[in-house]
Amino acid sequence: MTNNKNSNHKPLIFLLSIFFLLLPPLISPLRPPPKNPCDPKTLPHPLTVRSDQLTILINGFSESRLPLLLSIASSYSSSPSVSSILILWSNPKTLSKTLKQTLESNLTSFGAPISVLRQTSDSLNSRFLPNPSILTRAVAICDDDVQIDPKTLEFAFKIWKTNTDRIVGFFPRSHDLDLSHKTWIYTVHPDKFSIVLTKFMILKTDYLYDYSCGGGEKMRDLRGFVDEMRNCEDILMNFVVAGKIDLGPVLVEGKNVRDWGDVRNEEEGEEEVREVGLSKREDHRKRRGDCIREFHRVLGRMPLKYSYGKVVESVGEQGLCKKGGKLVFCDEQIKVGDEGKTRIKTL
């Protein structure tokens, strides 16, 4: 009888073995980008892409950040909303052997497949290139020193699905008009914003094509200016989207958003991660103001639109109450009947 049971299971074991062999590998070897990313024939048909998941695109350049980048990629792979992760390696000086060995020994996927695309240049425009590997309607553009916890990632994607034409992000900035000098500047406002950064932004996959392949001569000039400045690709993407929909971005509150590149970090060992960032240049804000002025000049108009407020997971009383000998927010020790619902809270 034991032999009969084993023989009955053999067809099932054989079929399962074939099934797992046909599954795509969770970790893909180094791959080059598509030869002609702007050829629409190479891109998936709109009816075949998924709307229930998104693709994560992580830009990588600094070898000192590789361990952090790989840890972030592994974390995102566990999210049920993530279809796949593409690491866009844009440092041409990194030896392929070195990169391959580092990936093989340190990269782990917990669900979504992870691929590494070796870019042909270090252009910041490359992070917006269309790719036939992207099989979702939405992409998340991320830096290699920012990590969003799974719950917050799920929440941000949920918000994007109700605002599919807009950019959704966590890090707001703004343009403004300096009346004394009669010129556009790059700044931060406490109560309004018109730009979200590529530290982490979710947007429609179609916008990659609009940025990289559309817009004719004007967009070619603007992408060239991004290369010249080695900055501002995120500002230009906000220009592109606002110009199409005449709306500003959506800001999401991130309770567990880790930014290793923020100068306010004080933990030992993070200084090296911060120092390689473009935003650490002394003239960073001036250069970005120069970008806004040039984009406005070439386009002949200012498409950026202000948004006001942010989306939060829940709203509760913020008074302090004593609990367990410590002061905590009062809403941490009470249960609200509609807790967890999405609300809008102004800044």
Short mmCIF file of C-alpha atoms in Angstrom, two decimals:
data_model
loop_
_atom_site.label_atom_id
_atom_site.label_comp_id
_atom_site.label_asym_id
_atom_site.label_seq_id
_atom_site.Cartn_x
_atom_site.Cartn_y
_atom_site.Cartn_z
CA MET A 1 0.00 0.00 0.00
CA THR A 2 2.88 2.37 0.76
CA ASN A 3 4.30 1.81 -2.72
CA ASN A 4 0.91 2.58 -4.30
CA LYS A 5 0.64 5.86 -2.37
CA ASN A 6 4.13 6.92 -3.47
CA SER A 7 3.36 6.06 -7.07
CA ASN A 8 0.13 8.07 -6.91
CA HIS A 9 2.09 11.13 -5.75
CA LYS A 10 4.75 10.92 -8.47
CA PRO A 11 2.69 12.69 -11.20
CA LEU A 12 1.89 15.52 -8.76
CA ILE A 13 5.54 15.89 -7.73
CA PHE A 14 6.56 15.91 -11.40
CA LEU A 15 4.02 18.64 -12.26
CA LEU A 16 5.08 20.76 -9.29
CA SER A 17 8.71 20.45 -10.32
CA ILE A 18 7.90 21.65 -13.84
CA PHE A 19 5.83 24.52 -12.40
CA PHE A 20 8.66 25.80 -10.21
CA LEU A 21 11.16 25.46 -13.05
CA LEU A 22 8.96 27.67 -15.21
CA LEU A 23 8.69 30.40 -12.60
CA PRO A 24 10.89 33.45 -13.22
CA PRO A 25 14.01 33.56 -11.01
CA LEU A 26 13.71 35.76 -7.94
CA ILE A 27 17.20 37.16 -8.52
CA SER A 28 18.15 37.94 -12.13
CA PRO A 29 21.74 38.35 -13.36
CA LEU A 30 23.05 41.68 -14.60
CA ARG A 31 21.18 42.80 -17.69
CA PRO A 32 21.69 45.70 -20.09
CA PRO A 33 18.84 48.19 -20.65
CA PRO A 34 16.74 47.87 -23.85
CA LYS A 35 18.51 49.10 -26.99
CA ASN A 36 15.65 51.38 -28.02
CA PRO A 37 13.51 52.20 -24.97
CA CYS A 38 11.39 54.67 -26.98
CA ASP A 39 10.24 52.08 -29.51
CA PRO A 40 6.57 51.51 -28.54
CA LYS A 41 6.69 48.06 -30.18
CA THR A 42 9.02 46.86 -27.40
CA LEU A 43 6.68 47.94 -24.61
CA PRO A 44 3.82 45.80 -23.23
CA HIS A 45 0.33 46.42 -24.54
CA PRO A 46 -1.69 48.66 -22.16
CA LEU A 47 -4.35 45.96 -21.79
CA THR A 48 -1.81 43.44 -20.50
CA VAL A 49 -0.29 45.46 -17.64
CA ARG A 50 -1.41 45.05 -14.04
CA SER A 51 -3.17 47.71 -12.00
CA ASP A 52 -3.17 45.85 -8.66
CA GLN A 53 0.62 46.01 -8.23
CA LEU A 54 3.48 48.39 -8.97
CA THR A 55 7.09 48.11 -10.10
CA ILE A 56 9.87 49.53 -7.92
CA LEU A 57 12.74 51.32 -9.72
CA ILE A 58 15.73 51.97 -7.43
CA ASN A 59 18.52 54.14 -8.76
CA GLY A 60 22.01 53.08 -7.70
CA PHE A 61 25.40 54.70 -8.25
CA SER A 62 27.59 54.71 -5.13
CA GLU A 63 29.37 51.47 -4.28
CA SER A 64 29.47 52.54 -0.63
CA ARG A 65 25.67 52.45 -0.63
CA LEU A 66 25.37 49.01 -2.23
CA PRO A 67 24.73 47.10 1.04
CA LEU A 68 22.01 49.59 1.97
CA LEU A 69 20.48 49.46 -1.53
CA LEU A 70 20.34 45.66 -1.47
CA SER A 71 18.74 45.67 1.99
CA ILE A 72 16.08 48.13 0.78
CA ALA A 73 15.38 46.06 -2.35
CA SER A 74 14.97 42.91 -0.26
CA SER A 75 12.56 44.70 2.06
CA TYR A 76 10.36 45.91 -0.80
CA SER A 77 10.27 42.41 -2.31
CA SER A 78 8.10 41.21 0.60
CA SER A 79 5.24 43.61 -0.17
CA PRO A 80 2.16 42.06 -1.83
CA SER A 81 1.71 45.27 -3.85
CA VAL A 82 5.13 44.94 -5.50
CA SER A 83 5.22 43.08 -8.81
CA SER A 84 8.97 43.36 -9.36
CA ILE A 85 12.02 45.44 -8.47
CA LEU A 86 14.51 46.86 -10.97
CA ILE A 87 17.81 48.13 -9.62
CA LEU A 88 19.09 50.68 -12.14
CA TRP A 89 22.87 50.68 -11.71
CA SER A 90 24.20 53.85 -13.33
CA ASN A 91 27.87 53.89 -12.35
CA PRO A 92 29.86 52.89 -15.46
CA LYS A 93 33.09 52.67 -13.43
CA THR A 94 31.89 49.76 -11.31
CA LEU A 95 33.41 46.50 -12.51
CA SER A 96 30.78 43.99 -13.58
CA LYS A 97 32.64 41.27 -11.68
CA THR A 98 32.56 43.31 -8.47
CA LEU A 99 28.88 44.13 -8.88
CA LYS A 100 27.96 40.54 -9.69
CA GLN A 101 29.82 39.13 -6.68
CA THR A 102 28.23 41.68 -4.33
CA LEU A 103 24.76 40.92 -5.62
CA GLU A 104 25.17 37.15 -5.44
CA SER A 105 26.40 37.25 -1.84
CA ASN A 106 24.09 39.93 -0.41
CA LEU A 107 20.84 40.13 -2.40
CA THR A 108 17.79 38.16 -1.23
CA SER A 109 14.21 38.28 -2.44
CA PHE A 110 11.27 37.52 -0.17
CA GLY A 111 8.70 37.40 -2.95
CA ALA A 112 8.87 39.83 -5.86
CA PRO A 113 11.63 39.16 -8.39
CA ILE A 114 14.64 41.52 -8.34
CA SER A 115 16.59 42.42 -11.48
CA VAL A 116 19.69 44.54 -11.93
CA LEU A 117 19.94 46.65 -15.07
CA ARG A 118 23.33 48.08 -15.89
CA GLN A 119 22.71 51.52 -17.42
CA THR A 120 24.80 52.70 -20.38
CA SER A 121 25.55 56.07 -18.73
CA ASP A 122 25.36 57.91 -15.43
CA SER A 123 22.65 60.28 -16.70
CA LEU A 124 19.95 61.00 -14.14
CA ASN A 125 17.48 60.88 -17.03
CA SER A 126 18.11 57.13 -17.23
CA ARG A 127 15.98 56.48 -14.16
CA PHE A 128 12.90 57.43 -16.23
CA LEU A 129 13.59 55.26 -19.28
CA PRO A 130 10.68 53.01 -20.35
CA ASN A 131 11.42 49.32 -20.05
CA PRO A 132 9.61 46.22 -21.39
CA SER A 133 10.16 44.58 -17.98
CA ILE A 134 7.69 46.99 -16.39
CA LEU A 135 4.36 45.15 -16.48
CA THR A 136 2.37 47.43 -14.16
CA ARG A 137 0.40 50.65 -14.60
CA ALA A 138 2.33 52.31 -11.77
CA VAL A 139 5.98 52.62 -10.87
CA ALA A 140 7.68 53.77 -7.68
CA ILE A 141 10.83 55.78 -8.32
CA CYS A 142 13.21 55.54 -5.34
CA ASP A 143 16.64 56.61 -4.17
CA ASP A 144 19.08 54.12 -2.70
CA ASP A 145 19.11 55.74 0.75
CA VAL A 146 15.38 55.95 1.48
CA GLN A 147 13.25 53.10 2.79
CA ILE A 148 9.48 53.04 3.18
CA ASP A 149 8.09 50.45 5.57
CA PRO A 150 5.67 47.89 4.04
CA LYS A 151 2.52 49.27 5.67
CA THR A 152 3.27 52.84 4.52
CA LEU A 153 4.10 51.59 1.02
CA GLU A 154 0.75 49.81 0.83
CA PHE A 155 -1.03 52.95 2.00
CA ALA A 156 0.74 55.21 -0.54
CA PHE A 157 -0.11 52.82 -3.38
CA LYS A 158 -3.74 52.76 -2.23
CA ILE A 159 -3.80 56.56 -2.42
CA TRP A 160 -2.25 56.51 -5.89
CA LYS A 161 -4.97 54.15 -7.12
CA THR A 162 -7.52 56.88 -6.35
CA ASN A 163 -5.33 59.56 -8.00
CA THR A 164 -3.80 57.69 -10.93
CA ASP A 165 -2.96 60.78 -13.00
CA ARG A 166 -1.03 62.49 -10.20
CA ILE A 167 2.35 61.96 -8.59
CA VAL A 168 2.15 60.63 -5.02
CA GLY A 169 5.11 61.08 -2.71
CA PHE A 170 6.49 61.73 0.77
CA PHE A 171 9.04 64.51 0.32
CA PRO A 172 7.55 67.91 -0.70
CA ARG A 173 9.28 70.96 -2.14
CA SER A 174 8.04 74.06 -3.93
CA HIS A 175 8.70 76.65 -6.58
CA ASP A 176 8.10 80.30 -5.79
CA LEU A 177 8.43 83.71 -7.36
CA ASP A 178 11.01 85.99 -5.79
CA LEU A 179 9.32 89.36 -6.33
CA SER A 180 12.37 91.39 -5.34
CA HIS A 181 14.46 89.80 -8.10
CA LYS A 182 11.53 88.88 -10.36
CA THR A 183 12.73 85.32 -10.76
CA TRP A 184 11.66 81.76 -9.94
CA ILE A 185 13.30 80.02 -6.97
CA TYR A 186 13.35 76.56 -5.39
CA THR A 187 12.18 76.49 -1.79
CA VAL A 188 10.15 74.80 0.96
CA HIS A 189 6.82 76.15 2.19
CA PRO A 190 5.12 75.10 5.43
CA ASP A 191 1.65 75.05 3.93
CA LYS A 192 1.91 74.30 0.20
CA PHE A 193 4.02 72.37 -2.28
CA SER A 194 4.29 71.82 -6.02
CA ILE A 195 7.06 69.22 -6.27
CA VAL A 196 7.63 65.79 -4.73
CA LEU A 197 11.11 64.32 -4.83
CA THR A 198 12.35 61.12 -6.41
CA LYS A 199 13.51 60.05 -2.99
CA PHE A 200 10.22 58.12 -3.31
CA MET A 201 7.41 58.91 -5.73
CA ILE A 202 4.64 56.81 -7.28
CA LEU A 203 3.40 57.72 -10.73
CA LYS A 204 1.79 56.35 -13.86
CA THR A 205 4.16 54.23 -15.97
CA ASP A 206 3.06 56.14 -19.09
CA TYR A 207 4.87 59.22 -17.74
CA LEU A 208 8.21 57.48 -18.26
CA TYR A 209 7.54 57.53 -22.00
CA ASP A 210 6.32 61.13 -21.88
CA TYR A 211 9.51 62.20 -20.10
CA SER A 212 12.02 60.19 -22.11
CA CYS A 213 10.46 60.02 -25.56
CA GLY A 214 7.87 62.80 -25.90
CA GLY A 215 7.88 66.56 -26.00
CA GLY A 216 9.94 66.97 -29.15
CA GLU A 217 12.89 69.35 -29.29
CA LYS A 218 11.94 71.21 -26.11
CA MET A 219 12.07 68.08 -23.98
CA ARG A 220 15.36 67.06 -25.60
CA ASP A 221 16.78 70.43 -24.56
CA LEU A 222 15.42 70.07 -21.03
CA ARG A 223 16.82 66.56 -20.63
CA GLY A 224 20.13 67.92 -21.90
CA PHE A 225 20.02 70.62 -19.21
CA VAL A 226 19.44 67.94 -16.56
CA ASP A 227 22.61 66.21 -17.79
CA GLU A 228 24.51 69.50 -17.77
CA MET A 229 23.46 70.30 -14.21
CA ARG A 230 23.61 66.67 -13.01
CA ASN A 231 20.46 67.51 -11.09
CA CYS A 232 16.74 68.29 -11.33
CA GLU A 233 15.35 65.21 -13.09
CA ASP A 234 12.69 65.07 -10.36
CA ILE A 235 11.70 68.71 -10.92
CA LEU A 236 11.43 68.09 -14.67
CA MET A 237 9.16 65.07 -14.10
CA ASN A 238 6.89 67.26 -11.95
CA PHE A 239 6.85 69.79 -14.80
CA VAL A 240 5.88 67.06 -17.29
CA VAL A 241 3.03 65.67 -15.18
CA ALA A 242 1.63 69.03 -14.09
CA GLY A 243 1.75 70.17 -17.72
CA LYS A 244 -0.43 67.21 -18.75
CA ILE A 245 -3.05 67.25 -15.99
CA ASP A 246 -2.95 70.83 -14.66
CA LEU A 247 -2.82 69.54 -11.07
CA GLY A 248 -0.20 69.39 -8.34
CA PRO A 249 1.13 66.23 -6.66
CA VAL A 250 -0.34 64.39 -3.66
CA LEU A 251 1.59 64.32 -0.39
CA VAL A 252 1.28 61.24 1.85
CA GLU A 253 2.25 61.21 5.50
CA GLY A 254 4.90 58.57 6.14
CA LYS A 255 5.15 57.51 9.77
CA ASN A 256 7.98 55.05 9.12
CA VAL A 257 9.99 56.58 6.30
CA ARG A 258 13.74 56.15 6.81
CA ASP A 259 16.02 58.64 5.04
CA TRP A 260 19.69 57.81 5.58
CA GLY A 261 20.71 60.75 3.39
CA ASP A 262 19.08 63.40 5.58
CA VAL A 263 21.66 65.72 7.20
CA ARG A 264 19.68 65.55 10.44
CA ASN A 265 20.81 61.95 10.97
CA GLU A 266 23.13 61.62 13.95
CA GLU A 267 23.72 57.89 14.08
CA GLU A 268 27.31 56.69 13.81
CA GLY A 269 28.21 55.10 10.48
CA GLU A 270 25.71 57.07 8.38
CA GLU A 271 28.02 59.97 7.48
CA GLU A 272 29.48 58.14 4.47
CA VAL A 273 26.00 57.41 3.11
CA ARG A 274 25.02 61.08 3.40
CA GLU A 275 28.18 62.53 1.88
CA VAL A 276 27.74 60.89 -1.55
CA GLY A 277 24.32 62.47 -2.16
CA LEU A 278 23.86 65.21 -4.77
CA SER A 279 21.85 67.29 -2.30
CA LYS A 280 24.95 67.73 -0.11
CA ARG A 281 26.54 70.15 -2.58
CA GLU A 282 26.80 73.65 -1.17
CA ASP A 283 25.05 75.14 -4.21
CA HIS A 284 22.32 72.50 -4.37
CA ARG A 285 19.35 74.83 -3.81
CA LYS A 286 20.73 77.47 -6.22
CA ARG A 287 21.25 74.87 -8.95
CA ARG A 288 17.68 73.68 -8.57
CA GLY A 289 16.44 77.25 -8.79
CA ASP A 290 18.45 77.55 -12.01
CA CYS A 291 16.64 74.46 -13.30
CA ILE A 292 13.19 75.89 -12.58
CA ARG A 293 14.10 79.11 -14.38
CA GLU A 294 15.47 77.24 -17.40
CA PHE A 295 12.51 74.87 -17.61
CA HIS A 296 10.17 77.87 -17.49
CA ARG A 297 12.18 79.69 -20.15
CA VAL A 298 12.23 76.76 -22.59
CA LEU A 299 8.56 75.87 -22.11
CA GLY A 300 7.41 79.49 -22.08
CA ARG A 301 5.07 78.89 -19.15
CA MET A 302 4.98 77.67 -15.56
CA PRO A 303 2.99 74.39 -15.37
CA LEU A 304 3.72 73.61 -11.70
CA LYS A 305 0.60 73.74 -9.52
CA TYR A 306 0.41 74.11 -5.75
CA SER A 307 -1.18 71.44 -3.58
CA TYR A 308 -2.33 72.01 0.00
CA GLY A 309 -2.55 69.39 2.73
CA LYS A 310 -1.55 65.76 2.98
CA VAL A 311 -3.20 62.36 3.16
CA VAL A 312 -2.91 60.51 6.48
CA GLU A 313 -4.01 57.05 7.57
CA SER A 314 -6.04 58.22 10.55
CA VAL A 315 -6.83 61.32 12.57
CA GLY A 316 -7.06 61.43 16.33
CA GLU A 317 -6.63 63.70 19.32
CA GLN A 318 -3.04 64.84 19.73
CA GLY A 319 -3.20 65.81 23.40
CA LEU A 320 -0.75 64.13 25.78
CA CYS A 321 -2.00 61.64 28.37
CA LYS A 322 -0.15 59.65 31.00
CA LYS A 323 0.10 55.93 30.41
CA GLY A 324 2.43 53.50 32.15
CA GLY A 325 4.27 56.40 33.74
CA LYS A 326 4.98 58.01 30.36
CA LEU A 327 3.37 60.79 28.37
CA VAL A 328 1.91 59.53 25.07
CA PHE A 329 -0.61 60.83 22.56
CA CYS A 330 -4.04 60.33 24.09
CA ASP A 331 -5.36 58.54 21.01
CA GLU A 332 -2.84 55.76 21.59
CA GLN A 333 -4.81 54.51 24.57
CA ILE A 334 -8.34 54.74 23.17
CA LYS A 335 -10.00 52.85 20.34
CA VAL A 336 -11.81 54.87 17.72
CA GLY A 337 -14.66 53.14 15.91
CA ASP A 338 -13.55 54.19 12.43
CA GLU A 339 -9.82 53.91 13.07
CA GLY A 340 -7.78 53.22 9.98
CA LYS A 341 -9.95 55.06 7.50
CA THR A 342 -8.25 57.46 5.16
CA ARG A 343 -8.74 61.11 6.08
CA ILE A 344 -7.37 64.41 4.86
CA LYS A 345 -5.48 66.54 7.39
CA THR A 346 -4.19 70.01 6.45
CA LEU A 347 -0.58 70.92 7.16
#
